[in-house]
mmCIF file of C-alpha atoms in Angstrom:
data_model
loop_
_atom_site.group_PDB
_atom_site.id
_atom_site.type_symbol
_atom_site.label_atom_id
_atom_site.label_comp_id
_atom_site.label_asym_id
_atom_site.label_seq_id
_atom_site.Cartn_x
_atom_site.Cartn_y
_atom_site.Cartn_z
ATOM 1 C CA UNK A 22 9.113 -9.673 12.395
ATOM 2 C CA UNK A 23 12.113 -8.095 10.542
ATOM 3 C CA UNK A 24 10.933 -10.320 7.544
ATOM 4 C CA UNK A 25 8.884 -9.923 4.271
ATOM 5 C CA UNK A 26 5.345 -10.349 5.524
ATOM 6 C CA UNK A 27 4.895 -12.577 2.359
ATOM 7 C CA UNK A 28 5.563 -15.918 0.906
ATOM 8 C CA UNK A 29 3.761 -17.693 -1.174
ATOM 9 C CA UNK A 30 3.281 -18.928 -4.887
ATOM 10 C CA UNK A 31 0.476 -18.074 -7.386
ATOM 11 C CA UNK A 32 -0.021 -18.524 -10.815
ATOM 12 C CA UNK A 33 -1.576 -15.317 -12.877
ATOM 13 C CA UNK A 34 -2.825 -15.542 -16.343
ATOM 14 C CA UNK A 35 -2.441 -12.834 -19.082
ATOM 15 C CA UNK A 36 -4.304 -12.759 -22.756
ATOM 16 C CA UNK A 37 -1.361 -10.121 -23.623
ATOM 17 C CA UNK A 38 0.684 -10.115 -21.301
ATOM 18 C CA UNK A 39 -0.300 -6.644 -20.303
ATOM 19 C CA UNK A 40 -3.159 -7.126 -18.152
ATOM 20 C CA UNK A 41 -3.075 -9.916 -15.543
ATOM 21 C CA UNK A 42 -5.889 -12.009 -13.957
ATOM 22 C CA UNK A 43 -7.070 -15.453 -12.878
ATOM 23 C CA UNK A 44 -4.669 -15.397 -9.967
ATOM 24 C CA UNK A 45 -4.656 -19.067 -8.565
ATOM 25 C CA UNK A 46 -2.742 -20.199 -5.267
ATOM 26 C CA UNK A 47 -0.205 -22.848 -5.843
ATOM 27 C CA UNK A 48 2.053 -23.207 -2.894
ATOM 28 C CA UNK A 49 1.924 -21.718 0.821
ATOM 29 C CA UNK A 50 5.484 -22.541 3.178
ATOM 30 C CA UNK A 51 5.373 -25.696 4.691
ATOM 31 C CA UNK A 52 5.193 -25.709 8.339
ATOM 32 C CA UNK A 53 7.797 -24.513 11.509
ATOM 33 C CA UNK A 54 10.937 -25.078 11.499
ATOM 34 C CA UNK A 55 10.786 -26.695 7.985
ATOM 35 C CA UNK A 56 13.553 -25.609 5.330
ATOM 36 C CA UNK A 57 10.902 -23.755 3.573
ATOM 37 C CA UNK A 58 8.942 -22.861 6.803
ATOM 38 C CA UNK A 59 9.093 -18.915 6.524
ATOM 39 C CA UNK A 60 8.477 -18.151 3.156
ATOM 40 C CA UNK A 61 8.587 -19.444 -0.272
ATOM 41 C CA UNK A 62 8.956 -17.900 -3.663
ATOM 42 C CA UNK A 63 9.182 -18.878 -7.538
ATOM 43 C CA UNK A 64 12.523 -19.272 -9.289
ATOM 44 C CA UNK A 65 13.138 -19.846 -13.072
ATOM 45 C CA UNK A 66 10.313 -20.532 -15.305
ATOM 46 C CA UNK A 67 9.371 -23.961 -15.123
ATOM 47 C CA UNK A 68 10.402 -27.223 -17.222
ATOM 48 C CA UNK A 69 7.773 -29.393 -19.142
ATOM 49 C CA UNK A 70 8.446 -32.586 -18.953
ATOM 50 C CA UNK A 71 6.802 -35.694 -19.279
ATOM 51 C CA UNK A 72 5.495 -36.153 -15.606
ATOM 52 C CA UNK A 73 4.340 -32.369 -15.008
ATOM 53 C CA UNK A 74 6.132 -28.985 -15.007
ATOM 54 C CA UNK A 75 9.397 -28.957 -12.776
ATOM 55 C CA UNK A 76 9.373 -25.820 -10.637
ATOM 56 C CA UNK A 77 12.232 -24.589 -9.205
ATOM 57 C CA UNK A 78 11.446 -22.326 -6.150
ATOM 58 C CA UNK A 79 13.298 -20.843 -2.887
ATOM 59 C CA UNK A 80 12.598 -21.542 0.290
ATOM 60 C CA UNK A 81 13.575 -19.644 3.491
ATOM 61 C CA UNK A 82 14.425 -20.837 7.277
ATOM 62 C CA UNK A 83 14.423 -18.624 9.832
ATOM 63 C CA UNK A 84 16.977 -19.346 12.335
ATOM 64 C CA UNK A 85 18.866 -17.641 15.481
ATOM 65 C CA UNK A 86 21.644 -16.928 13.232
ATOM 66 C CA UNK A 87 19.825 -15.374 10.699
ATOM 67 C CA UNK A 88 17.570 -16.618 7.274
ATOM 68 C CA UNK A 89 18.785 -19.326 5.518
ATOM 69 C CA UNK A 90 17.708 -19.499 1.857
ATOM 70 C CA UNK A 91 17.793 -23.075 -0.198
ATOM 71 C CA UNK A 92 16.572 -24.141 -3.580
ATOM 72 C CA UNK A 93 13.777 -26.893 -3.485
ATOM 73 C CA UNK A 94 11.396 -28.686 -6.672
ATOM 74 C CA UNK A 95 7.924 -29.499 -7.322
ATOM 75 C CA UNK A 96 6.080 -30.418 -10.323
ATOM 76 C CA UNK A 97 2.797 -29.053 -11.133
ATOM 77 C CA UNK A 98 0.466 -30.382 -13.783
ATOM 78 C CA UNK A 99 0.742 -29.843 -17.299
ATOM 79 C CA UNK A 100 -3.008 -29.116 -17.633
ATOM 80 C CA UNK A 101 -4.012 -27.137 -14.216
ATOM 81 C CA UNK A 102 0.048 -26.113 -13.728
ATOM 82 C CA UNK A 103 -1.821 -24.145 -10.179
ATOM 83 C CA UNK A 104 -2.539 -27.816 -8.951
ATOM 84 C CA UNK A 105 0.692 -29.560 -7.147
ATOM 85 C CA UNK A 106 1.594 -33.313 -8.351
ATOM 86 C CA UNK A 107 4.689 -33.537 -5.879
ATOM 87 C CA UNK A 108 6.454 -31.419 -4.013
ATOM 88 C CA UNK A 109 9.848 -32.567 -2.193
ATOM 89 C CA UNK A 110 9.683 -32.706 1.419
ATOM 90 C CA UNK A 111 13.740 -31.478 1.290
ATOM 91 C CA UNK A 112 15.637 -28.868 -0.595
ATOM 92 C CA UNK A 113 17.815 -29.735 -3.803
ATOM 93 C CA UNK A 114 20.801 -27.092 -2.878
ATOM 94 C CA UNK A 115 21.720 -25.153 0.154
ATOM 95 C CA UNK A 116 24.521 -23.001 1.272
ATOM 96 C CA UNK A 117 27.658 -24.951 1.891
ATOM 97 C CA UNK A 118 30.587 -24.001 0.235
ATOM 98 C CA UNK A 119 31.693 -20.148 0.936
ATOM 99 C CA UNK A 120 30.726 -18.109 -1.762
ATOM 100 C CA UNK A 121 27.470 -19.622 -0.313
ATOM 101 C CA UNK A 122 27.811 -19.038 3.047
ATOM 102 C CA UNK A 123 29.901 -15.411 3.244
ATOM 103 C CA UNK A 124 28.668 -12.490 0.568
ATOM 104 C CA UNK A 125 26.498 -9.552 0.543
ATOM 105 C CA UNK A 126 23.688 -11.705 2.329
ATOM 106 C CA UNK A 127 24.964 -14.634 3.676
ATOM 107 C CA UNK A 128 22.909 -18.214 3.699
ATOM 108 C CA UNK A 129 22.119 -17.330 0.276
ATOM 109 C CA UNK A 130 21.107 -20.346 -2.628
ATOM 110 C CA UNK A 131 18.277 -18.542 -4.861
ATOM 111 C CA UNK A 132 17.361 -20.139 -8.383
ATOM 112 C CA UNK A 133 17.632 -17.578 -11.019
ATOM 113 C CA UNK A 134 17.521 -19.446 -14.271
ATOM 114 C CA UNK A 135 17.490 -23.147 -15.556
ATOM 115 C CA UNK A 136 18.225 -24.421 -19.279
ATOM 116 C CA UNK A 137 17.869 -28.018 -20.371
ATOM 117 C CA UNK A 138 19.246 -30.442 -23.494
ATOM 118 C CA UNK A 139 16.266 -32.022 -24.803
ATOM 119 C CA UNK A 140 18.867 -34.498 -26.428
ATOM 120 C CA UNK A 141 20.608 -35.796 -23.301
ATOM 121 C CA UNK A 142 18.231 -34.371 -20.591
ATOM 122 C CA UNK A 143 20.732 -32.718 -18.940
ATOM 123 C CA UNK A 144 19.466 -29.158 -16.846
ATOM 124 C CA UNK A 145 21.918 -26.562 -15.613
ATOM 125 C CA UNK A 146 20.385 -24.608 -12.672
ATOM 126 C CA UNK A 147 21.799 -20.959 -12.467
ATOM 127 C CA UNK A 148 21.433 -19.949 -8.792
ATOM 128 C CA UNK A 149 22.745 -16.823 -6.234
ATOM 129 C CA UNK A 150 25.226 -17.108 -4.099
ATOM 130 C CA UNK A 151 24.902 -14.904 -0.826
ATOM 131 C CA UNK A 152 23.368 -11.960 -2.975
ATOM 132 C CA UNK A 153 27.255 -11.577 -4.060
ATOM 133 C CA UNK A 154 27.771 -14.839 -6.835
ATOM 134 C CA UNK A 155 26.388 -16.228 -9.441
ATOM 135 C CA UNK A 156 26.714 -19.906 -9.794
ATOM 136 C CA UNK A 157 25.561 -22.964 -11.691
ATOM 137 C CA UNK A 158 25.020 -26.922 -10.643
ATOM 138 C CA UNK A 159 24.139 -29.765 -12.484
ATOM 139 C CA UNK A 160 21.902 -32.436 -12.790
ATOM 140 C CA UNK A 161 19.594 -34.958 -15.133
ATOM 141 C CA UNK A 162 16.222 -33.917 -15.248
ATOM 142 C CA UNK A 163 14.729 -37.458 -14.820
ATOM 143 C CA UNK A 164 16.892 -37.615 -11.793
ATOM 144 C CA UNK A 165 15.324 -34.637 -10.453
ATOM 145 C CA UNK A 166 11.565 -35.490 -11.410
ATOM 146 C CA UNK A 167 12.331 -38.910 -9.836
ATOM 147 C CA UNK A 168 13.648 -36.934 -6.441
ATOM 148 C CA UNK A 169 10.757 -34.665 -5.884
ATOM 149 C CA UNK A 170 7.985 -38.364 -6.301
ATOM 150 C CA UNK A 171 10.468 -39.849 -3.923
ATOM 151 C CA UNK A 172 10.140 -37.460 -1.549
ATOM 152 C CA UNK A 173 6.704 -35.896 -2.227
ATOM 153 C CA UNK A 174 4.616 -34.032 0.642
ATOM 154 C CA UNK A 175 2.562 -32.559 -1.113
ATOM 155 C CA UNK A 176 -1.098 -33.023 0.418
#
């Protein structure tokens, strides 16, 4: 369908992080017409925090116009990180503003990387813009954790 015939997350484990095994399923897309209904895929490694590990992940709507790609959050649990505590039924970030928007590939928001202050709890989230910028946003991790129970589908 003009698309990548894949989307989904797993979690793989590695004794040396040569050879790779114990692939478990984590996420599949949600369904049509969803923000995240075509395909979804991992971002930056995930944050440990107190309520589970916050995932950052893209998520990808196909529309008339072309894919749209948005940032959305789950946390996973700190034990069994395969098994999903909450996932938020609506993405953090999507493309607005123009470096967003127009680029390379337009409709672009995909997490890259995401770095956090233990002391203050603050989280910068390092994201593409339209395959042509990089940016950054902001936010409180608790604020975040708090948004994806709020807002949890997961089933």
């Amino acid at each position: 369908n003009g698309h990548t015939p894949f989307g989904e997350i797993f979690l793989s484990q590695s004794p040396d992080l040569t050879y790779w095994g114990r692939h478990r399923h984590v996420m599949s897309a949600c369904g049509s017409g969803w923000w995240d209904s075509k395909k979804i895929g991992a971002g930056p490694v995930p944050i440990e925090t107190a309520e589970g590990w916050l995932l950052f992940y893209h998520g990808v709507l196909g529309t008339c116009s072309g894919f749209i790609y948005s940032i959305g959050a789950a946390l996973l649990d700190l034990e069994e990180p395969w098994k999903v505590i909450a996932r938020a039924d609506r993405y953090l970030l999507t493309p607005e503003a123009d470096y967003e928007v127009s680029g390379r590939v337009p409709n672009v928001c995909f997490p890259c990387a995401a770095l956090t202050d233990s002391a203050t709890g603050r989280l910068a989230l390092y994201y593409g813009a339209a395959d042509t910028h990089t940016a950054v946003a902001y936010g409180q991790v608790d604020e975040i954790v708090d948004f994806v129970k709020r807002h949890n589908c997961a089933r």
